[in-house]
GROMACS .gro file of C-alpha atoms in nm:
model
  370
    1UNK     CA    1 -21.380   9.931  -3.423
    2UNK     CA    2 -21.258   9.849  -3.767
    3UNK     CA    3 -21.320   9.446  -3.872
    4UNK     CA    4 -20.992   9.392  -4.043
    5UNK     CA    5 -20.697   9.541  -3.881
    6UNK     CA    6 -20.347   9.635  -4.027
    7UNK     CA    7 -20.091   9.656  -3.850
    8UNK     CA    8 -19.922  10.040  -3.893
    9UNK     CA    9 -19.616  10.083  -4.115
   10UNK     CA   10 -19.446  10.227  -3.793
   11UNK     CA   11 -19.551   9.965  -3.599
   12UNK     CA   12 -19.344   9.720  -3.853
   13UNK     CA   13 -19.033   9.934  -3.883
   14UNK     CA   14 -19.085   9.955  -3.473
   15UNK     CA   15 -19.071   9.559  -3.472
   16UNK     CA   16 -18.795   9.553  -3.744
   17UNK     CA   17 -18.582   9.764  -3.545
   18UNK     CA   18 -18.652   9.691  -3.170
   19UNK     CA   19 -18.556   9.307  -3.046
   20UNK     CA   20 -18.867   9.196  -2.801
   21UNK     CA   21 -18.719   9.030  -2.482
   22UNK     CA   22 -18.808   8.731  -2.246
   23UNK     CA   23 -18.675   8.666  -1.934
   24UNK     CA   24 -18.840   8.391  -1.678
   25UNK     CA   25 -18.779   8.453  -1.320
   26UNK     CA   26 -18.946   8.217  -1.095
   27UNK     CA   27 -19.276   8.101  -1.209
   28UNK     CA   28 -19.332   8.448  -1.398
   29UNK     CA   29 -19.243   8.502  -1.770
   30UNK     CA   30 -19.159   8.850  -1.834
   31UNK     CA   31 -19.180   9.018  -2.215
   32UNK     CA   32 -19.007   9.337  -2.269
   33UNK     CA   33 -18.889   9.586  -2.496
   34UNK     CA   34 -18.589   9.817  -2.350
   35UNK     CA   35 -18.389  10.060  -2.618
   36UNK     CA   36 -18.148  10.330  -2.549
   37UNK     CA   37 -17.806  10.416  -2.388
   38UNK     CA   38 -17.789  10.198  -2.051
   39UNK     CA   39 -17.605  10.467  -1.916
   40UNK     CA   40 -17.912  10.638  -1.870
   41UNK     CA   41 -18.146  10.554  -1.577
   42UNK     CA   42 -18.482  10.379  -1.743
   43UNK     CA   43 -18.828  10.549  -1.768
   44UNK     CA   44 -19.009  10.193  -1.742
   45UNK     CA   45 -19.346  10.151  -1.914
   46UNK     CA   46 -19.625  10.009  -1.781
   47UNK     CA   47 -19.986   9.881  -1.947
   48UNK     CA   48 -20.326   9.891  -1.851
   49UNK     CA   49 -20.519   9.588  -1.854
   50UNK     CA   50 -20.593   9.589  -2.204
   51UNK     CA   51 -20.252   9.684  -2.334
   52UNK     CA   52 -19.897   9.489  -2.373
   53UNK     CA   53 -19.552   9.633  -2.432
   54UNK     CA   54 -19.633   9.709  -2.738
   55UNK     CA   55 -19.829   9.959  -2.676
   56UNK     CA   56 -19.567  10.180  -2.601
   57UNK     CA   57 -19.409  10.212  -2.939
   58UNK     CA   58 -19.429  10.558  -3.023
   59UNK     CA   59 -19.243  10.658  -2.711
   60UNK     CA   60 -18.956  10.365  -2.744
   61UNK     CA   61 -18.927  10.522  -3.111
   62UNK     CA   62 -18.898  10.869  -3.033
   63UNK     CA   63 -18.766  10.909  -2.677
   64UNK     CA   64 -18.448  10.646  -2.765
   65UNK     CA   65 -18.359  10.882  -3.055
   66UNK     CA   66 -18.344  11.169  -2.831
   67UNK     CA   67 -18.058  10.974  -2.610
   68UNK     CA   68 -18.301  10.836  -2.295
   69UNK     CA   69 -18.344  10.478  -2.235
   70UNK     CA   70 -18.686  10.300  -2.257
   71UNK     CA   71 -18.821   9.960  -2.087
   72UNK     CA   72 -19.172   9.880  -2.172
   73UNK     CA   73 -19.314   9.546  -2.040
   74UNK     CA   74 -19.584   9.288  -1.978
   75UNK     CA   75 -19.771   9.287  -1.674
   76UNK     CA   76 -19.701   8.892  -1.592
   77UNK     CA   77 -19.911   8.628  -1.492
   78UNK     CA   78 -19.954   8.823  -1.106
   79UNK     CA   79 -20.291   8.746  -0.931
   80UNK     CA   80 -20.232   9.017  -0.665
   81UNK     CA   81 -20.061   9.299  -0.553
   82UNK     CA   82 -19.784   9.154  -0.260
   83UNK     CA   83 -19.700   8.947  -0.582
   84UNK     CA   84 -19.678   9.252  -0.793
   85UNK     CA   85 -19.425   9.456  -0.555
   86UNK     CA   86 -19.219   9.153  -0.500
   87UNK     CA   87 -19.243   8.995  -0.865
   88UNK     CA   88 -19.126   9.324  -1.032
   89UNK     CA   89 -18.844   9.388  -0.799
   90UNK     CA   90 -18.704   9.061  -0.918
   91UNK     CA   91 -18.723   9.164  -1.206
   92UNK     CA   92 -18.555   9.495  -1.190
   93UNK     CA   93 -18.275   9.289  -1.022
   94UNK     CA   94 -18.256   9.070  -1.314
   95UNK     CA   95 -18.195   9.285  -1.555
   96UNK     CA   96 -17.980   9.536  -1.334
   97UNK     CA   97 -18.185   9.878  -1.285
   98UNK     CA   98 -18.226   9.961  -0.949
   99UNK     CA   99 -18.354  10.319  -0.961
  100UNK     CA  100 -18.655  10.379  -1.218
  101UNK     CA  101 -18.883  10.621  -1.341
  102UNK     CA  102 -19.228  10.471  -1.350
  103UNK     CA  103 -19.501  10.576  -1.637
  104UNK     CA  104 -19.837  10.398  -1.594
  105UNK     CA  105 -20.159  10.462  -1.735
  106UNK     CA  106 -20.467  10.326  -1.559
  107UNK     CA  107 -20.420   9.953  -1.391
  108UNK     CA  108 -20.030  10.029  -1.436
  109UNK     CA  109 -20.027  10.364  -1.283
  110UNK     CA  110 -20.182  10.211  -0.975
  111UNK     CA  111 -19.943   9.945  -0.925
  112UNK     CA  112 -19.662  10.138  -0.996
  113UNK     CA  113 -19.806  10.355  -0.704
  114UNK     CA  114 -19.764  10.063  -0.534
  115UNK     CA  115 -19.425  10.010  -0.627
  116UNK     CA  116 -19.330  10.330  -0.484
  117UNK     CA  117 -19.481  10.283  -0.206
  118UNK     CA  118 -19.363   9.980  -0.044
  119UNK     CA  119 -19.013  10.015  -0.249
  120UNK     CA  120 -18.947  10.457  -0.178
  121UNK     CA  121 -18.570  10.347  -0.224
  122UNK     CA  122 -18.609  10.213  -0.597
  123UNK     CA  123 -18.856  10.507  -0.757
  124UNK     CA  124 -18.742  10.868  -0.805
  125UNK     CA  125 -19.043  10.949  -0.991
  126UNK     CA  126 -19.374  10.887  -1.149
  127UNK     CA  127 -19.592  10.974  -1.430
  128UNK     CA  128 -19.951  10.872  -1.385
  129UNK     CA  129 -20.196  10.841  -1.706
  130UNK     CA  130 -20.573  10.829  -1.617
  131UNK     CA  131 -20.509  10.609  -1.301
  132UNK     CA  132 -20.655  10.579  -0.945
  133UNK     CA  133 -20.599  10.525  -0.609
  134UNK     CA  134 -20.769  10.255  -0.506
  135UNK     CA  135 -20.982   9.921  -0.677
  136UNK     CA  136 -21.283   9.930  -0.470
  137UNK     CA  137 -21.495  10.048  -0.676
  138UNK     CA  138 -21.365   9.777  -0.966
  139UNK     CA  139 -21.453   9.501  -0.712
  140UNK     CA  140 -21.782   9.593  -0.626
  141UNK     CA  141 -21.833   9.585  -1.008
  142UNK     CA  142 -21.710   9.231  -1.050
  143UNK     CA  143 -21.839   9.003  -0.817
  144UNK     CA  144 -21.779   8.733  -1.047
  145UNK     CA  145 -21.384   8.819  -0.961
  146UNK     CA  146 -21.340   8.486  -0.696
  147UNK     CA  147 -21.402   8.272  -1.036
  148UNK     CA  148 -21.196   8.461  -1.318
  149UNK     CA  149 -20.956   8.163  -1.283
  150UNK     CA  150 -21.221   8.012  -1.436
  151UNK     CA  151 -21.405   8.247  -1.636
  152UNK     CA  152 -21.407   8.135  -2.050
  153UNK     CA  153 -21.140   8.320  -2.241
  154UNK     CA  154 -21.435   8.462  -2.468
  155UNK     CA  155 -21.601   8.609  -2.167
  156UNK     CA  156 -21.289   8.782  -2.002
  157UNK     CA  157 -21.211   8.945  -2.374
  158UNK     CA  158 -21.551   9.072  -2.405
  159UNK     CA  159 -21.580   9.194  -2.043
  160UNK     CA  160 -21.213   9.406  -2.155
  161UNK     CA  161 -21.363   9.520  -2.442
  162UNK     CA  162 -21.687   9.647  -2.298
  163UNK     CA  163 -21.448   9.881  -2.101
  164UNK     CA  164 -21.293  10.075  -2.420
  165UNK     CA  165 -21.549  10.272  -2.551
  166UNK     CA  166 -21.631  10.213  -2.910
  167UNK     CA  167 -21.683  10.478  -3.164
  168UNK     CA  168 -21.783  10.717  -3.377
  169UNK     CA  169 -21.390  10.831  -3.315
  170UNK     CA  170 -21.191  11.072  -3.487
  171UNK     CA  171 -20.910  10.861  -3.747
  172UNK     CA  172 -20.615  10.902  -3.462
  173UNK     CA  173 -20.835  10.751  -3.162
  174UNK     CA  174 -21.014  10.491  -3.394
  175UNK     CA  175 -20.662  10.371  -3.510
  176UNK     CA  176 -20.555  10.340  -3.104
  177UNK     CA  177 -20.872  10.173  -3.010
  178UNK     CA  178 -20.782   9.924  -3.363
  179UNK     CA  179 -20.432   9.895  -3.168
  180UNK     CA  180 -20.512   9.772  -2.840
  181UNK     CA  181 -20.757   9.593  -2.923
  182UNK     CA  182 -20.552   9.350  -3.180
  183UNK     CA  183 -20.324   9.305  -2.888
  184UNK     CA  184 -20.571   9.202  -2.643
  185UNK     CA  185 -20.677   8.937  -2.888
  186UNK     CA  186 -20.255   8.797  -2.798
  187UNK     CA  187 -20.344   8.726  -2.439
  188UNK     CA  188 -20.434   8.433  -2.321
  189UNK     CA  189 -20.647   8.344  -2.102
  190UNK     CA  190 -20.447   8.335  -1.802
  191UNK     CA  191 -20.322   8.643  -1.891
  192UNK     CA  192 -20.659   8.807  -1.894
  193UNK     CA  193 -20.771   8.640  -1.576
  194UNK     CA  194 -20.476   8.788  -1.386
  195UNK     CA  195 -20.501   9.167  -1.481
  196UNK     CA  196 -20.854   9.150  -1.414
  197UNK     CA  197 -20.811   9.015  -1.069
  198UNK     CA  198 -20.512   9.279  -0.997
  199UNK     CA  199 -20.828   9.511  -1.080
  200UNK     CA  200 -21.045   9.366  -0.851
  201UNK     CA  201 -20.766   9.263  -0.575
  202UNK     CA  202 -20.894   9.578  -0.316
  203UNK     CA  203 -20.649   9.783  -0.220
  204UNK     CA  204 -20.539  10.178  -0.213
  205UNK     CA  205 -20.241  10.330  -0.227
  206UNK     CA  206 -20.090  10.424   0.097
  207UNK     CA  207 -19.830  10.777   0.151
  208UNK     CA  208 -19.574  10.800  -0.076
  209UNK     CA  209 -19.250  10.917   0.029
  210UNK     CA  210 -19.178  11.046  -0.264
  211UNK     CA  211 -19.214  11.404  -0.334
  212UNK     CA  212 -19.518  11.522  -0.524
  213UNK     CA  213 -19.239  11.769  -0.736
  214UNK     CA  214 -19.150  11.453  -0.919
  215UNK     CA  215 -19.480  11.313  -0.980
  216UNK     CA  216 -19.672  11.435  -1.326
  217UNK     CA  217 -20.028  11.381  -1.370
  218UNK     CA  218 -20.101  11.340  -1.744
  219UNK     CA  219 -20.497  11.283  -1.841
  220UNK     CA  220 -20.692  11.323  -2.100
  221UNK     CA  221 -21.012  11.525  -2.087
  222UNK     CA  222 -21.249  11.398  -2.355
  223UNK     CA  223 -21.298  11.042  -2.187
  224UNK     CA  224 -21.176  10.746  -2.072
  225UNK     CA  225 -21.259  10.415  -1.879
  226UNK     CA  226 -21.118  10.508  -1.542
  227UNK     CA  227 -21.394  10.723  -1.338
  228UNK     CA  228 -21.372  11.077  -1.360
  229UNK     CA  229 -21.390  11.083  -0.951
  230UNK     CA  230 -21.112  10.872  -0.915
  231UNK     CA  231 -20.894  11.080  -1.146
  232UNK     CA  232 -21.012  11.382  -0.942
  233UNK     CA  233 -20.886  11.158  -0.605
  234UNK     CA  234 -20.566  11.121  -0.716
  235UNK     CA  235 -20.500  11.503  -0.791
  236UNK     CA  236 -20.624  11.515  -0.504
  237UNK     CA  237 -20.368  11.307  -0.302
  238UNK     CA  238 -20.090  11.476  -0.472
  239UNK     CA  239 -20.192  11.823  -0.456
  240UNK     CA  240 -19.837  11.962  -0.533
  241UNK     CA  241 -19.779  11.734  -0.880
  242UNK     CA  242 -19.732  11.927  -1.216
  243UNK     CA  243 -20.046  11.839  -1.408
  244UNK     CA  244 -20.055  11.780  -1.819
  245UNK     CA  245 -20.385  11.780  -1.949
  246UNK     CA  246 -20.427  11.655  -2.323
  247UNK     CA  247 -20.766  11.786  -2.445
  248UNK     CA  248 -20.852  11.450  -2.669
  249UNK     CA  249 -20.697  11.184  -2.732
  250UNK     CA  250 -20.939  10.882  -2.559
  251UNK     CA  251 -20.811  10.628  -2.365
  252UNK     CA  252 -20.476  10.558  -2.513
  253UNK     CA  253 -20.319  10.919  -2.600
  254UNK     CA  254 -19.985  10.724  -2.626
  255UNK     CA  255 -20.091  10.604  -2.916
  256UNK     CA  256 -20.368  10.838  -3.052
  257UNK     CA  257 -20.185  11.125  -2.881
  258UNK     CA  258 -19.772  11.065  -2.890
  259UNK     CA  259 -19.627  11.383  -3.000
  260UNK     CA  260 -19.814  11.517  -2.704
  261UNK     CA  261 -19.725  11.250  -2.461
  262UNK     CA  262 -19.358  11.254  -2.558
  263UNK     CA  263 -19.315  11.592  -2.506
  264UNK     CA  264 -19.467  11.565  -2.125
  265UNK     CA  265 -19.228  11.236  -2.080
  266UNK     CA  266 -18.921  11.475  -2.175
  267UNK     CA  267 -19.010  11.737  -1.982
  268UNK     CA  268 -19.088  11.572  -1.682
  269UNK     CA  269 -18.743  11.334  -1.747
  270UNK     CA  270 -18.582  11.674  -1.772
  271UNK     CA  271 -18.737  11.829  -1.490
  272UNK     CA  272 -18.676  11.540  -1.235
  273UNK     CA  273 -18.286  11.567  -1.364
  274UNK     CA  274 -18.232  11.253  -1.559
  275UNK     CA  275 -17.972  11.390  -1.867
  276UNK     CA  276 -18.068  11.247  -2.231
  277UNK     CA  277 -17.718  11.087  -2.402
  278UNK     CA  278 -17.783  11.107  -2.783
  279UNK     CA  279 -17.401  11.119  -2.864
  280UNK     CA  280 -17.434  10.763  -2.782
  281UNK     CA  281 -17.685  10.681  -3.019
  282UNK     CA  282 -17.491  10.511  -3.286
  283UNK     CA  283 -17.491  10.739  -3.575
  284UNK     CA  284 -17.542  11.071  -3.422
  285UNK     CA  285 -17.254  11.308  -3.577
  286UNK     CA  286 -16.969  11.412  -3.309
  287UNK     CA  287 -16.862  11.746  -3.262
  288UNK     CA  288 -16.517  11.713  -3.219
  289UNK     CA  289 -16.502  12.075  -3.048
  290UNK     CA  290 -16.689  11.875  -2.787
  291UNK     CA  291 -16.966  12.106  -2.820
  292UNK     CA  292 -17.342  11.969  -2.715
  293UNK     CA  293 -17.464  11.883  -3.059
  294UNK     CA  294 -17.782  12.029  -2.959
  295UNK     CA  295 -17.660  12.368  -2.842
  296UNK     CA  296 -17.694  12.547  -3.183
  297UNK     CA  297 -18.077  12.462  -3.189
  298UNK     CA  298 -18.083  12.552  -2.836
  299UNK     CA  299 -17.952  12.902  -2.932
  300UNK     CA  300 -18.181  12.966  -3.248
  301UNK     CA  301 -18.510  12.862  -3.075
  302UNK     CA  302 -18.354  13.082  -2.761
  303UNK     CA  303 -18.501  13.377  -3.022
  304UNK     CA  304 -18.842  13.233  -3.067
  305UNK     CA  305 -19.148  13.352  -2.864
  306UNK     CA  306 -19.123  13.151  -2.523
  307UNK     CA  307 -19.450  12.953  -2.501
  308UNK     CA  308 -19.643  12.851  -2.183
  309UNK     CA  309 -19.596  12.483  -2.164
  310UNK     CA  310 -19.956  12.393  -2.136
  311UNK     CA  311 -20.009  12.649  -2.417
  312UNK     CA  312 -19.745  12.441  -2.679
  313UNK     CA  313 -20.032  12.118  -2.674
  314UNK     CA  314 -20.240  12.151  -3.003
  315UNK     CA  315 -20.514  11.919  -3.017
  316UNK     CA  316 -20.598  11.994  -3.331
  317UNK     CA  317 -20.589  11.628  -3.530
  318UNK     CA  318 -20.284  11.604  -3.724
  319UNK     CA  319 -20.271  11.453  -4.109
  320UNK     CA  320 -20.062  11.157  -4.109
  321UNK     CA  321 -19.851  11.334  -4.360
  322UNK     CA  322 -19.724  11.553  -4.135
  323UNK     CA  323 -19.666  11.379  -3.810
  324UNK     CA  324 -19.317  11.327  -3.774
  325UNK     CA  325 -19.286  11.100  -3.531
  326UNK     CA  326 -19.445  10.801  -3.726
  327UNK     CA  327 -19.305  10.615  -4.059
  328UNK     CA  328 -19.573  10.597  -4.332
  329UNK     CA  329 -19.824  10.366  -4.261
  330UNK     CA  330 -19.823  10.254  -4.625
  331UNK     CA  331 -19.650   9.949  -4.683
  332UNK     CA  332 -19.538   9.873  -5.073
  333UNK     CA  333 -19.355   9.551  -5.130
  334UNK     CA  334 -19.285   9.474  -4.768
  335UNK     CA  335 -19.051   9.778  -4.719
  336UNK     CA  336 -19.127  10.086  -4.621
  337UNK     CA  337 -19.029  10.439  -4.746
  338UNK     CA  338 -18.726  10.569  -4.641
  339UNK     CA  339 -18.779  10.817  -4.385
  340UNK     CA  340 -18.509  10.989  -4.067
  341UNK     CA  341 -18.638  10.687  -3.858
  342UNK     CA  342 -18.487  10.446  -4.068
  343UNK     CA  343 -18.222  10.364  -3.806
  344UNK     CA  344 -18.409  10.471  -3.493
  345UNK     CA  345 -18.158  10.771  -3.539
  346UNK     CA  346 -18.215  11.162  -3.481
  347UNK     CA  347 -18.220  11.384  -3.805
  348UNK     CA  348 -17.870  11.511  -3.843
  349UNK     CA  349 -17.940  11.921  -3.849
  350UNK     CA  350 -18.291  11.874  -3.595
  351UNK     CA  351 -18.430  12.182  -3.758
  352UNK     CA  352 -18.755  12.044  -3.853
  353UNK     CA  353 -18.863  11.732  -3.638
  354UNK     CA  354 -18.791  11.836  -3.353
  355UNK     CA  355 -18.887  12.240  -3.325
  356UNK     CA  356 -19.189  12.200  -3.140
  357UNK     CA  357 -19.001  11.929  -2.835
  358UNK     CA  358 -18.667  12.158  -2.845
  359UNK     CA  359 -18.848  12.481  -2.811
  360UNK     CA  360 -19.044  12.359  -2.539
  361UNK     CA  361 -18.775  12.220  -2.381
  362UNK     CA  362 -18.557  12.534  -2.372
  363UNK     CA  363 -18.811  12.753  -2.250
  364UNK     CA  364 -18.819  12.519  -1.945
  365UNK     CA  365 -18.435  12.543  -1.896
  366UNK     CA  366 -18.528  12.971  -1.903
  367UNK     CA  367 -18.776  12.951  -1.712
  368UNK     CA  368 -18.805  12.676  -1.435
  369UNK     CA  369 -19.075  12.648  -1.244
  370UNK     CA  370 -19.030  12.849  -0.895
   0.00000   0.00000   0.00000
């Protein structure tokens, strides 16, 4: 890990842009990010123990330019997981979403498993990131867990950080690892204390009755902190979910990973029938013959060689030059270069951005899945 940390340029533009919420329901503070038409039903973010809303940039960035609508939150101040289920249905109510799509990578993907479970009603789908089924296993490994109330804030930090494995990493993971780990130093210690005893809190997720077509499995296969038998136990429990493996990309692909991730959050958006709005993405140009603005690009990449969808995931390390997705990470002056981004808006033509996500995306309106 690096000793002095900057924050990325996109990450500024990202904060410049994007108003951070807080809402206080109860006794529980909650601090969120959400961005994109309301129209559109929510594809709600949600962190591991290490990670904060935040953390979730790159897919608020890209996937609100594309027309879907992103919440990304804080796991509260919740010591176990009857207060989870009933804490974040509260909040749902609050801020008036009552069906969601759930992403959640390790501790997140298991409570939002959890969510599902005990509220079938509220979740139409999930997308699970390196996650488990059940916490045994983290509770044998912290016996110390009855006192993490009163553990020293130094000591619950380090026992987070042990868990992220530290380098020699390629530029892309060292800068995600850099990431997290600045925003686990903005957690207090009550914050700490109460993620790590969600970890410990024993429980397993019971049936779901929620189809396994509308769950996606997305894990990495280089390495992360959750076990690789647990991973194997959940693709286990849903035998019939589509599966997106990323070859590298470490514990946080989100960040070290997006273009990859992105493209498996729109296709699995797409595929479990939730309908992007970018004409209401202020900005985007109208077509006044009422055409879909899209359907030109549609028709030219219609001509290109259809692609397996597993087959369209490079994991070859891209320069920063050339990733699209992300603003420079240079900052001169206190403003950044004008890029496409500038307004959290689509490019007007989308005939270079966005090839590699629209090609993909047609082929799976050709050829669906039987």
């Amino acid at each position: 890990m690096k000793g002095v940390f900057s924050a990325p340029g996109d990450y500024i533009h990202f904060k410049s842009k994007v108003p951070l919420h807080k809402i206080t329901i109860g006794s529980k503070q909650w601090r969120y990010y959400d961005f994109g038409p309301k129209v559109v039903p929510p594809l709600i973010c949600i962190p591991a123990t290490a990670g904060t809303a935040d953390v979730y940039y790159k897919q608020i960035m890209l996937l609100s330019m594309k027309g879907y609508r992103v919440i990304s939150v804080d796991i509260p101040r919740i010591w176990n997981h009857n207060e989870w289920v009933l804490a974040f249905e509260k909040f749902l109510d609050a801020i008036d979403v009552h069906h969601v799509h759930l992403y959640g990578t390790s501790l997140g993907g298991f409570i939002a498993q959890l969510f599902a479970q005990h509220r079938p009603r509220r979740v139409k789908s999930l997308i699970l990131s390196n996650s488990f089924l059940e916490t045994r296993s983290f509770a044998a490994s912290m016996p110390w867990a009855p006192v993490v109330r009163w553990t020293p804030s130094f000591l619950l930090k380090r026992y987070v950080l042990i868990g992220i494995r530290d380098g020699p990493h390629e530029p892309f993971i060292a800068d995600s690892v850099d990431f997290v780990v600045s925003q686990v130093e903005t957690l207090s210690k009550d914050d700490l204390a109460s993620r790590l005893s969600l970890t410990a809190d024993a429980a397993s997720v019971g049936p779901l009755l929620l189809s396994d077509s509308f769950i996606t499995i997305m894990d990495t296969n280089d390495y992360c902190a959750t076990p690789q038998e647990l991973k194997e136990q959940l693709g286990e429990r849903y035998p019939g979910a589509r599966r997106a493996y990323l070859k590298t990309g470490g514990d946080f692909p989100f960040l070290s990973r997006p273009d990859e991730v992105n493209l498996h959050l729109q296709l699995h958006l797409r595929r479990v029938g939730v309908e992007a709005r970018p004409e209401l993405i202020p900005g985007t140009p109208t077509n006044t013959a009422g055409e879909n603005p899209s359907k030109k690009n549609d028709e030219r990449d219609v001509d290109d060689t259809p692609k397996d969808e597993t087959e369209d995931v490079d994991d070859t390390p891209k320069d920063e030059r050339e990733d699209e997705d992300d603003t420079p990470n240079d900052v001169e002056g206190g403003t950044l270069n004008p890029t496409p981004e500038d307004h959290l808006l689509p490019a007007s033509d989308g005939a270079t951005s966005y090839d590699l996500h629209e090609q993909v995306l047609v082929n799976e309106t050709l050829h669906p899945e039987s």
